Coordinates of C-alpha atoms in Angstrom, one line a residue:
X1 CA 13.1 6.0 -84.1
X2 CA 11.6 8.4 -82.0
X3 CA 12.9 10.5 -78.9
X4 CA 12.6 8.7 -76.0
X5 CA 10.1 9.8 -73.7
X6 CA 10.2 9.8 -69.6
X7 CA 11.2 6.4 -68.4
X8 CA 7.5 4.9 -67.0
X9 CA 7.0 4.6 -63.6
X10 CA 7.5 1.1 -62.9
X11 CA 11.2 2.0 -64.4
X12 CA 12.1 3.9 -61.4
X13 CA 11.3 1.2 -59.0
X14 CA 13.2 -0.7 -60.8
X15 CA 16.2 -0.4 -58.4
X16 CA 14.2 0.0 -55.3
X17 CA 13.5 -3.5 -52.9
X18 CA 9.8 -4.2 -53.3
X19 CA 9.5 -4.3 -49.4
X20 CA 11.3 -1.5 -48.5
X21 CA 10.4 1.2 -46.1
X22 CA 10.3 3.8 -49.4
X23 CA 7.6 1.6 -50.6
X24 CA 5.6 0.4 -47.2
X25 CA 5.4 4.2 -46.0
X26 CA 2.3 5.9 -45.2
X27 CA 1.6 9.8 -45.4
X28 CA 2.1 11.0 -41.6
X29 CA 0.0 13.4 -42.2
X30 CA -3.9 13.8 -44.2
X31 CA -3.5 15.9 -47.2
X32 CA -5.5 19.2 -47.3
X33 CA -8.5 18.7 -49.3
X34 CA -7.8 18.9 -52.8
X35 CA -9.2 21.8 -55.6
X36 CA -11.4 20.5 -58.2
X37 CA -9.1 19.3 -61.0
X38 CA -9.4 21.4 -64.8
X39 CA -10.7 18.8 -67.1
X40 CA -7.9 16.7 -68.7
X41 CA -5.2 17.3 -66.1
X42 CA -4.1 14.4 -64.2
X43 CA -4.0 13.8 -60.6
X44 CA -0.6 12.7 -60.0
X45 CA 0.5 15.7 -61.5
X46 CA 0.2 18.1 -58.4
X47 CA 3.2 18.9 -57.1
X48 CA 3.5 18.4 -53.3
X49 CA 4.4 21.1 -51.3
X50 CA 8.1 22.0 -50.0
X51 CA 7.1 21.2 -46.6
X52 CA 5.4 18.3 -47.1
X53 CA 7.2 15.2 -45.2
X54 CA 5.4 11.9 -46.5
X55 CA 8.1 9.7 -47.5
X56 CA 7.6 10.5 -51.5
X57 CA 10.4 11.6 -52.8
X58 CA 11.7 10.0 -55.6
X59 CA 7.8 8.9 -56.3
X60 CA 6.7 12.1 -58.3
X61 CA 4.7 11.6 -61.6
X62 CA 7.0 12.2 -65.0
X63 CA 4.4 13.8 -65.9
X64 CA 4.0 16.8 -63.5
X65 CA 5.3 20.2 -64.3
X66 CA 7.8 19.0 -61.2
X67 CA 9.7 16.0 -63.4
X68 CA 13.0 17.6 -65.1
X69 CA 12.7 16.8 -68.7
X70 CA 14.7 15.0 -70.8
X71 CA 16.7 16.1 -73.8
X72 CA 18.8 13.4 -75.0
X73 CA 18.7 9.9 -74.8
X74 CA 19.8 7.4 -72.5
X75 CA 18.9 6.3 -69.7
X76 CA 16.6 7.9 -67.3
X77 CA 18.3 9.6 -64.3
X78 CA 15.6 8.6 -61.8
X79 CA 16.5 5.4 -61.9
X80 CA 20.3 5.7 -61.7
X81 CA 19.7 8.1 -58.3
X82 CA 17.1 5.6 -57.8
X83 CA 19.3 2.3 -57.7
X84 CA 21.9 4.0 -55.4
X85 CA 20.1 5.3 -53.0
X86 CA 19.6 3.9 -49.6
X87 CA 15.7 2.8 -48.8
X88 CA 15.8 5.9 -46.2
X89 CA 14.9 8.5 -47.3
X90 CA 17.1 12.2 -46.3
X91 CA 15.8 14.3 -43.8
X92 CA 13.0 16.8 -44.7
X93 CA 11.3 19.5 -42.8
X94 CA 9.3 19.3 -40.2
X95 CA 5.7 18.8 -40.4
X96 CA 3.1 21.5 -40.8
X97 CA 1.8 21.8 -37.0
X98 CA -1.8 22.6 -39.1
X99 CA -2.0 19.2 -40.8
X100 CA -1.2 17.2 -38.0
X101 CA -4.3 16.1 -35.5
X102 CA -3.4 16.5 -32.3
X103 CA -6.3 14.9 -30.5
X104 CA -8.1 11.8 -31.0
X105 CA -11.3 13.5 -32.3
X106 CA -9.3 15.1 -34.9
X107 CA -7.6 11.9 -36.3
X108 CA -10.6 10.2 -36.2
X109 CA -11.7 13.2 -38.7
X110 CA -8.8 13.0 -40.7
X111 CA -9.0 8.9 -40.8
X112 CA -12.4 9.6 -42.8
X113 CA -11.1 12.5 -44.8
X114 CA -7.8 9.9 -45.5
X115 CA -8.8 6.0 -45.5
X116 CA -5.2 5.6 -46.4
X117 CA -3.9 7.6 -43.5
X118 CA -2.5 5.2 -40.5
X119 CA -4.6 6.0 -36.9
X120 CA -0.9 6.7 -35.0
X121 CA 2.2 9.1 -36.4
X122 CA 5.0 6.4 -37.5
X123 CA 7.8 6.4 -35.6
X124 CA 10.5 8.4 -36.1
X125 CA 13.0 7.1 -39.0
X126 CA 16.5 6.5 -38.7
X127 CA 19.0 9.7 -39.8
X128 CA 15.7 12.1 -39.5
X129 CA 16.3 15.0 -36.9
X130 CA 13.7 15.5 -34.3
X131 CA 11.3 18.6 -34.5
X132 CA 12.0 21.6 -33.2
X133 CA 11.1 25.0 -33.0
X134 CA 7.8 25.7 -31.7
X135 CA 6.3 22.8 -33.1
X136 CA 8.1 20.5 -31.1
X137 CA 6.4 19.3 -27.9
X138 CA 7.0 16.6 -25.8
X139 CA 5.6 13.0 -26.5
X140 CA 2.7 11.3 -24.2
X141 CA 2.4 7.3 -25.4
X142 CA 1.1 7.1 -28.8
X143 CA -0.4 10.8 -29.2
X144 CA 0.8 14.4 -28.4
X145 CA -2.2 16.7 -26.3
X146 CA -2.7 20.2 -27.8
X147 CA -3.3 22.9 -26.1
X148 CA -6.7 23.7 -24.7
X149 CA -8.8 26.0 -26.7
X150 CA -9.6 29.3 -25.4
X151 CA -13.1 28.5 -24.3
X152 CA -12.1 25.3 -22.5
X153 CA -10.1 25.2 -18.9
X154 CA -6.7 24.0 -18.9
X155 CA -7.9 21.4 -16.4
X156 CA -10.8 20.2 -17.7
X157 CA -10.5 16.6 -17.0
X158 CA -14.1 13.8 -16.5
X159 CA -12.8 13.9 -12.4
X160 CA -12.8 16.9 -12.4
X161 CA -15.8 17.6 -14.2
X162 CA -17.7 15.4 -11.3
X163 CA -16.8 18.2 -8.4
X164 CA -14.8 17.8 -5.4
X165 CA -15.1 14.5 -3.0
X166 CA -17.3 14.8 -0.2
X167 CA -15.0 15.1 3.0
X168 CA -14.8 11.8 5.2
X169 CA -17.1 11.1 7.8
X170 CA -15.4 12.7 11.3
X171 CA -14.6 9.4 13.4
X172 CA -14.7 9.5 17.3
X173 CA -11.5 8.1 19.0
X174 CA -12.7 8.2 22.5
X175 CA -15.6 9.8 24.9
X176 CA -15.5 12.0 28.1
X177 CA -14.7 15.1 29.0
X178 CA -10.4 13.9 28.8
X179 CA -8.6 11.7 26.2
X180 CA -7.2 8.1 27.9
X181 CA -3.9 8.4 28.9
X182 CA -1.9 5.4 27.0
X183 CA -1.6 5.4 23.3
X184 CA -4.8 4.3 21.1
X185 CA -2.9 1.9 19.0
X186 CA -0.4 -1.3 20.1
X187 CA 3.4 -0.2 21.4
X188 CA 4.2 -3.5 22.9
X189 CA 4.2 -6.9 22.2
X190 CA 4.1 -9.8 24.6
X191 CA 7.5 -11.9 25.3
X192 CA 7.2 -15.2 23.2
X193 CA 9.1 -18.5 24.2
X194 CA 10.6 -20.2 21.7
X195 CA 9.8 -23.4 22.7
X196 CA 6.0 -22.7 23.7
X197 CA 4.9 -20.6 20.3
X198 CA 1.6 -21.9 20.9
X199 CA 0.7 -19.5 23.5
X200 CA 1.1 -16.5 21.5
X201 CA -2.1 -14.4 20.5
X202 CA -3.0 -12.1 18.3
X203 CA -3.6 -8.3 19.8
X204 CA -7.3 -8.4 18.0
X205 CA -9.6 -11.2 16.8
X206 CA -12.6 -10.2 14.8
X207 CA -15.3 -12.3 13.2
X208 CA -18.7 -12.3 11.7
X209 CA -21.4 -14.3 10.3
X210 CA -25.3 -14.5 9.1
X211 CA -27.7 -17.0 10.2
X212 CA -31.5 -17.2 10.0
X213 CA -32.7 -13.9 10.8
X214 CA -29.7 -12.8 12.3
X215 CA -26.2 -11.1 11.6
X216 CA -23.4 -11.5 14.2
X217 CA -20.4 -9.1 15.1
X218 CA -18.0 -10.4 17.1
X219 CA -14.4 -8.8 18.1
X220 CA -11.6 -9.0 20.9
X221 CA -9.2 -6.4 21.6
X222 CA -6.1 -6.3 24.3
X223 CA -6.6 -3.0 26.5
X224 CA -4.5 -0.2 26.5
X225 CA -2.9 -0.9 29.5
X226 CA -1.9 -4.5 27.9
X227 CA -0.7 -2.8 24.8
X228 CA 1.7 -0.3 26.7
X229 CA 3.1 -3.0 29.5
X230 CA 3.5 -5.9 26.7
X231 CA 0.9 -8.2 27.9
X232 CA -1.0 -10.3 26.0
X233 CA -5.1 -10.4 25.7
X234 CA -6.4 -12.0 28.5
X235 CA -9.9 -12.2 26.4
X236 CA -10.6 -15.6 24.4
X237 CA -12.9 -15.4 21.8
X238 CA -15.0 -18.4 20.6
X239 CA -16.9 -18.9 17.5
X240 CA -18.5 -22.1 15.8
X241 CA -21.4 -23.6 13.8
X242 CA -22.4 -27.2 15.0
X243 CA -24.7 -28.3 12.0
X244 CA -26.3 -27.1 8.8
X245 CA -29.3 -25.3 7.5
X246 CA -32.6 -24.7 10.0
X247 CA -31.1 -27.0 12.2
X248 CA -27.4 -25.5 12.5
X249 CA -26.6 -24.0 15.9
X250 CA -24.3 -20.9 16.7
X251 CA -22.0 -20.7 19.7
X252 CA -19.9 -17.8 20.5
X253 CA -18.4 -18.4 23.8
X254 CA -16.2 -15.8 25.3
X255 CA -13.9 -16.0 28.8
X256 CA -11.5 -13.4 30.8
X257 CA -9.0 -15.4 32.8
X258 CA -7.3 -14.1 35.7
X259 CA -6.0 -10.7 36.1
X260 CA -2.5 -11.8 38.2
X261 CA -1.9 -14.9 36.5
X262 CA 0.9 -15.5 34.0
X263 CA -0.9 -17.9 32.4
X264 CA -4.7 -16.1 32.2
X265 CA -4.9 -16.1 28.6
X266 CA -4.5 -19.9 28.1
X267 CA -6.6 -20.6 31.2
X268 CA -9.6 -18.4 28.8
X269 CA -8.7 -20.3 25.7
X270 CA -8.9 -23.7 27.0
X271 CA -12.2 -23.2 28.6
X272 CA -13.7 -21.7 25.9
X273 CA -12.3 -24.6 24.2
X274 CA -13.7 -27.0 26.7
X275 CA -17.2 -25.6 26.3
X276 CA -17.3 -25.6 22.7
X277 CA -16.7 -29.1 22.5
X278 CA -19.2 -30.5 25.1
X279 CA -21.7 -28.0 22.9
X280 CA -20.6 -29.4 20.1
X281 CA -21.8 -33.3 21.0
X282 CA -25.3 -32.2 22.0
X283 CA -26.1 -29.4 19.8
X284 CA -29.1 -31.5 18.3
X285 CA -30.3 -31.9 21.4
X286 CA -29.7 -27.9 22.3
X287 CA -30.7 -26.6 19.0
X288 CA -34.2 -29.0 19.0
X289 CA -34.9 -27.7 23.1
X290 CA -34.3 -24.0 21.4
X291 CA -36.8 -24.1 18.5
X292 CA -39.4 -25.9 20.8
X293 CA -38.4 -22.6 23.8
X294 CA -37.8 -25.5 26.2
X295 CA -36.4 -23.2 29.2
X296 CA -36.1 -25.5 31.7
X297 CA -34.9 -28.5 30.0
X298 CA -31.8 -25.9 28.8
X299 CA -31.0 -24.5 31.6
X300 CA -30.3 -27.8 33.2
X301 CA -28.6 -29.0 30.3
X302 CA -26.1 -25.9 30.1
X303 CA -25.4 -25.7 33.7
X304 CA -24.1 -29.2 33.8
X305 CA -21.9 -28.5 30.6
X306 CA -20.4 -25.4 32.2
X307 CA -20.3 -27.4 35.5
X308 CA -18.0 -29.9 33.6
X309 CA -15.9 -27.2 32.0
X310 CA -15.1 -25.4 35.0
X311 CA -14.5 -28.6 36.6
X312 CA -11.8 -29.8 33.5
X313 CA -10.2 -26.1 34.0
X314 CA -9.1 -26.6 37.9
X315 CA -7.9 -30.2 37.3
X316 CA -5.6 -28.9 34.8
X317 CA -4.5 -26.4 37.2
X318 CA -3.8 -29.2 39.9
X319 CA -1.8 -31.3 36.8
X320 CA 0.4 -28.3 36.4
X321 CA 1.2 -27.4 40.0
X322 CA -1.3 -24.4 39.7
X323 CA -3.5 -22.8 42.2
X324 CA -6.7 -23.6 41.0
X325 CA -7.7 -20.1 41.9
X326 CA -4.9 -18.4 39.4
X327 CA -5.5 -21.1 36.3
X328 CA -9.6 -19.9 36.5
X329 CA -11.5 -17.7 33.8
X330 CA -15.0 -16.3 33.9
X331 CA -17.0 -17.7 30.8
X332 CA -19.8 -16.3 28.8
X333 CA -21.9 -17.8 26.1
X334 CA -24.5 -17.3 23.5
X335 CA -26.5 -19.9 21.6
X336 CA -28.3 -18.7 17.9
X337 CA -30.5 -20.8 16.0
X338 CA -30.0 -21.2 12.5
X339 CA -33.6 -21.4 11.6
X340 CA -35.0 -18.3 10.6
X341 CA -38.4 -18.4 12.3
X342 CA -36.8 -19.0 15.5
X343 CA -36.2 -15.6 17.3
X344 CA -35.3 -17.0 20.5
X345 CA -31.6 -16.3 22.1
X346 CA -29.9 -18.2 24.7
X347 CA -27.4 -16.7 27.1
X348 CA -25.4 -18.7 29.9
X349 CA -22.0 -18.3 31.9
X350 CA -20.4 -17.8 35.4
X351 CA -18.4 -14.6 36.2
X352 CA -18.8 -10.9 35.5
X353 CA -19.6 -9.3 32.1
X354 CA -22.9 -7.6 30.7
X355 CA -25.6 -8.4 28.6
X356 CA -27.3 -5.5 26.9
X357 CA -30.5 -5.1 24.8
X358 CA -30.7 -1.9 22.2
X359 CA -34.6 -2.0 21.9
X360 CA -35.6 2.0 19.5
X361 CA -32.5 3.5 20.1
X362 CA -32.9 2.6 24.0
X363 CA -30.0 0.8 25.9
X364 CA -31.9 -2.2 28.4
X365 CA -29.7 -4.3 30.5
X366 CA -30.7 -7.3 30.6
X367 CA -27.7 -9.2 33.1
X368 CA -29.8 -11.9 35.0
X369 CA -28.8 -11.0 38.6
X370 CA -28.2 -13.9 41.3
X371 CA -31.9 -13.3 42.8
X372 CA -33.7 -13.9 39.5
X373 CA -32.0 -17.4 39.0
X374 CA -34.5 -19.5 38.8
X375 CA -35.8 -23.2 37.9
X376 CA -35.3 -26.5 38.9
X377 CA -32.3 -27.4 40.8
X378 CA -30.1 -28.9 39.0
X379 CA -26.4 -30.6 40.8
X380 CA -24.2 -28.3 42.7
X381 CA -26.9 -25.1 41.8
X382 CA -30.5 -24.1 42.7
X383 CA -32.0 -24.2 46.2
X384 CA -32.6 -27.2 48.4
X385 CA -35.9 -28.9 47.5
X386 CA -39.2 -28.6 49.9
X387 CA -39.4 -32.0 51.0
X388 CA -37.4 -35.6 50.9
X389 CA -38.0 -37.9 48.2
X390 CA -40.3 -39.7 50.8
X391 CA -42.7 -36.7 51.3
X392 CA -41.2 -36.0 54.6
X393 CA -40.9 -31.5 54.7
X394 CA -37.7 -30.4 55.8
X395 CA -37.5 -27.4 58.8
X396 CA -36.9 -24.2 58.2
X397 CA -33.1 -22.5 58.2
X398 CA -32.9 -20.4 60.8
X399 CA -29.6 -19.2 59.5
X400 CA -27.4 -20.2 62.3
X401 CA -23.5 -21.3 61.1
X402 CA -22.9 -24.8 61.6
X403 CA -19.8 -25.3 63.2
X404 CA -16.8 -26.5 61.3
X405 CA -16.1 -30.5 61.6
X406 CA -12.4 -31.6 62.3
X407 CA -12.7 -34.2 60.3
X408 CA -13.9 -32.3 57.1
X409 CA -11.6 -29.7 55.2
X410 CA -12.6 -25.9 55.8
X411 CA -14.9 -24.9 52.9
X412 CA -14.0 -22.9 49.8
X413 CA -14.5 -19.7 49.1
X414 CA -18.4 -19.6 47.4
X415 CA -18.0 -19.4 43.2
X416 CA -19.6 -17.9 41.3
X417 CA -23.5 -18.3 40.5
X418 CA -24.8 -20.1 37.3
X419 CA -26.2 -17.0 35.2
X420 CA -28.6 -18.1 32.6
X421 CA -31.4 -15.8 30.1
X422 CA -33.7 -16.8 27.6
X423 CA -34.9 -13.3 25.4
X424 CA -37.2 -13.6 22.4
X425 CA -35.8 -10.9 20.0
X426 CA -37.7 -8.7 18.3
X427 CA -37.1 -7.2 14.4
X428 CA -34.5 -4.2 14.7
X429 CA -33.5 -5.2 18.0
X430 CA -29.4 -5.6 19.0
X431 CA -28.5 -8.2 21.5
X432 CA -24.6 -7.7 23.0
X433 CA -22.8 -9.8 25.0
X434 CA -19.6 -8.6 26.3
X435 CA -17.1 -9.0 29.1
X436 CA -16.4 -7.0 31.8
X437 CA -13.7 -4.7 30.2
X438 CA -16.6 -3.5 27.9
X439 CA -19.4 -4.0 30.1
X440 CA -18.0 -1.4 32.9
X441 CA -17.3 1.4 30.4
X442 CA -20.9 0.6 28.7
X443 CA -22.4 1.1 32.4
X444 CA -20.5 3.9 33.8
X445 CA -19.8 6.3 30.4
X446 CA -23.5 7.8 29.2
X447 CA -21.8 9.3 26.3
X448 CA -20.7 5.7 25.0
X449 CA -24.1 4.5 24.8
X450 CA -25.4 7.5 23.4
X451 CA -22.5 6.9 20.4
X452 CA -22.7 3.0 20.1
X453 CA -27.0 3.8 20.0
X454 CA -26.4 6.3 17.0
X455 CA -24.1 4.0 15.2
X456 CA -26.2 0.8 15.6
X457 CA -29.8 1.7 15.1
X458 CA -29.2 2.2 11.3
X459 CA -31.3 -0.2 9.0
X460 CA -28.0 -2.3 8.3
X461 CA -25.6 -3.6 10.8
X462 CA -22.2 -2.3 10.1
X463 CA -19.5 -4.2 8.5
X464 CA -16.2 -5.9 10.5
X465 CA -14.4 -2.4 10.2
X466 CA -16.9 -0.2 11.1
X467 CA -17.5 -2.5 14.2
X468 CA -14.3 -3.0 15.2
X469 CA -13.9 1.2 15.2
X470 CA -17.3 1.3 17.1
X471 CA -15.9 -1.0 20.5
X472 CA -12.4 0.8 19.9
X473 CA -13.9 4.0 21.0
X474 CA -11.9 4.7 24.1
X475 CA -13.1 6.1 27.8
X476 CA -11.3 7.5 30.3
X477 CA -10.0 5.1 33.0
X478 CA -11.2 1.9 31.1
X479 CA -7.9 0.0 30.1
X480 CA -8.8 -3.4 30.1
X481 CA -9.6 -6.1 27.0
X482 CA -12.5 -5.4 25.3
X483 CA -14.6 -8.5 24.3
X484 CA -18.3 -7.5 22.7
X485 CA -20.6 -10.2 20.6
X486 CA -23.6 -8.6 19.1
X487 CA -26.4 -10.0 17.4
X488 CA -28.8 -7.5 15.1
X489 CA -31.9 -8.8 14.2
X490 CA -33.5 -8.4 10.6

């Protein structure tokens, strides 16, 4: 009988769970490449070196100058230290900071060098001390970042790589030769009644929209002065499609109720309200008479609508115990067709405002003044017609007052004239409609227009923010709600 030789390898797994971590470990680190082996000598019979930290002890060839050898029989000693040893293995040294990658382009490099190596460092085993010593360095994720190479900046990042950010584009807060005196943004906010929650609204409205060959901006902000006493917006704002495709209609309808009246900003929402609806019924009718440019036929139409509006607005006055002259709101409208080759724009209302073209950079204004209404008279508007229905031609007013009857009440004070434009837009232009607390600052500030005419000649309108910064640019002694509608043509 022979001396027994080294027990075989499968021997000293004997002892060892097939699924434990001894077994299931993976170098942490590639290998250096290896020399070219002398003919005859085996591979598994390098010896590792001391360093090394892969999780194989205990897995060394018998056949390597490393293995102790055996002198007597019995039974092998692997095994034996094998069997009662626990699946972790003891601590070893730290790894080599040479054979570790450190960045992803490296790993990748060892990956090919190493199919067998895993693409992330396991994690670090139970009973095995961390690193330390100048090969420690603190952990990011899944992968530590080396240091930067000498010909490559410590901050060398892809943002950075891009250059610096433009600075933002400078914003104007107001015009003039002085800043406003109250605060540009809200302080105060109106008193609410907890049983009338209804009558609360918002500080700012802001809408928009696109139809046929036109884009529309529309916004409505409380004053400064509103904003500081706790007031609420006075300004209504209206906006509302009637139909759909060529033969949709657009109505934005905007009002400014009364400036002493506690209830002015529900006396501007109803009528808005009011008008909407009686648009509404007959915008076939309104949207047919604006594709065909029927003037006259509109301006009798709309003037009996706002007649009727007006009229709904001072009985609810008189139902509430109201003076009819406190519960009352100036009203302002535009009508836009929805078919593309129609480039005609209808304006109509009663009360102050402004109504503004921006024709090349150019501000026009456009506000039909009492002495160009013209037409047909229509009921309760116009001048008196030449002759009676029977031919007969009526004398000529000389101007003298009639004196008051007893038996009739003493007239009212005169209201205000039925305004009404027709403008056929032309490609580039910008059509506003506003009220009068952004109609006076437009009129009496030159260095407004000149702003609002750089800002909106551009070949694209500008969005809801940029508009709403454009009408928030303040002037000087101009406090009240700002209300502004406009229309840029493609």
């Amino acid at each position: 009988m022979s001396a027994p030789g080294p027990a075989p390898a499968p021997s000293q797994e004997a002892g060892r769970p097939a699924d434990s971590p001894v077994a299931r470990e993976a170098p942490l680190s590639p290998e250096p490449p290896a020399a070219p082996l002398p003919p005859g000598a085996s591979p598994r019979g390098r010896t590792p070196p001391a360093d090394a930290s892969d999780g194989s002890t205990g897995r060394e060839s018998p056949s390597g100058p490393a293995s102790p050898p055996v002198s007597a029989p019995g039974p092998a000693p692997a095994p034996s230290q094998e069997a009662g040893r626990p699946s972790v293995p003891e601590a070893s040294p730290a790894r080599h900071p040479a054979t570790e990658p450190s960045r992803p382009d490296d790993r990748a490099a060892a990956s090919e060098a190493n199919p067998s190596a895993p693409d992330a460092p396991a994690p670090a085993l139970p009973g095995r001390p961390p690193p330390s010593g100048p090969t420690a360095a603190p952990a990011y994720g899944d992968w530590t970042p080396a240091a930067p190479s000498d010909g490559e900046p410590a901050d060398a990042s892809p943002a950075s790589r891009l250059g610096p950010l433009p600075p933002p584009l400078p914003s104007r807060v107001h015009v003039g030769t002085r800043p406003p005196t109250y605060d540009a943004e809200p302080t105060a906010l109106p008193a609410a009644d907890p049983d009338d929650l209804d009558a609360l609204v918002p500080d700012t409205v802001l809408d928009g929209a696109r139809y046929g060959a036109c884009t529309l901006r529309a916004v409505s902000v409380r004053g400064d002065s509103a904003r500081y006493r706790g007031e609420p917006r006075r300004d209504a704002l209206l906006t509302a499609r009637f139909g759909s495709g060529e033969r949709a209609l657009v109505l934005v309808a905007l009002a400014t109720g009364t400036r002493t009246a506690p209830g002015a900003h529900l006396a501007a929402a109803e009528v808005c309200r009011w008008i909407a609806a009686a648009v509404g019924r007959s915008h076939e009718r309104l949207a047919a008479d604006i594709r065909a440019a029927r003037r006259t036929d509109l301006k009798a139409g709309l003037h009996r609508l706002t007649d009727r509006g007006l009229g709904k607005l001072r009985a609810a006055a008189t139902e509430q115990g109201l003076d009819p002259d406190d519960y009352a709101a100036s009203m302002r409208c535009l009508l836009l067709s929805g078919d593309p080759e129609c480039r005609t724009r209808v304006f109509f209302g009663v009360g102050p405002g402004g109504l503004f073209r921006l024709r090349e950079r150019e501000w026009q204004d456009i506000e039909p003044e009492v002495a160009e209404v013209k037409g047909e008279p229509v009921l309760g508007f116009g001048s008196a017609p030449h002759e009676t229905p029977d031919g007969d031609r009526l004398t000529m007013d000389l101007g003298i007052p009639t004196p008051p009857s007893p038996y009739e009440p003493a007239p009212g004070p005169p209201r205000e004239p039925f305004r009404f434009r027709t403008s056929v837009a032309r490609p580039g232009d910008v059509l506003l409609m506003c009220g009068a607390g952004f109609a006076e600052p437009l009129r009496g500030e030159p260095g407004l227009r000149a702003h609002l005419a750089d800002r909106w000649s551009g070949p694209e309108p500008p969005g809801l923010t940029a508009y709403l910064a454009d009408t928030q640019v303040r002037v000087k002694g101009y406090a009240d709600d700002r209300t502004a509608v406009a229309v840029w043509e493609a």
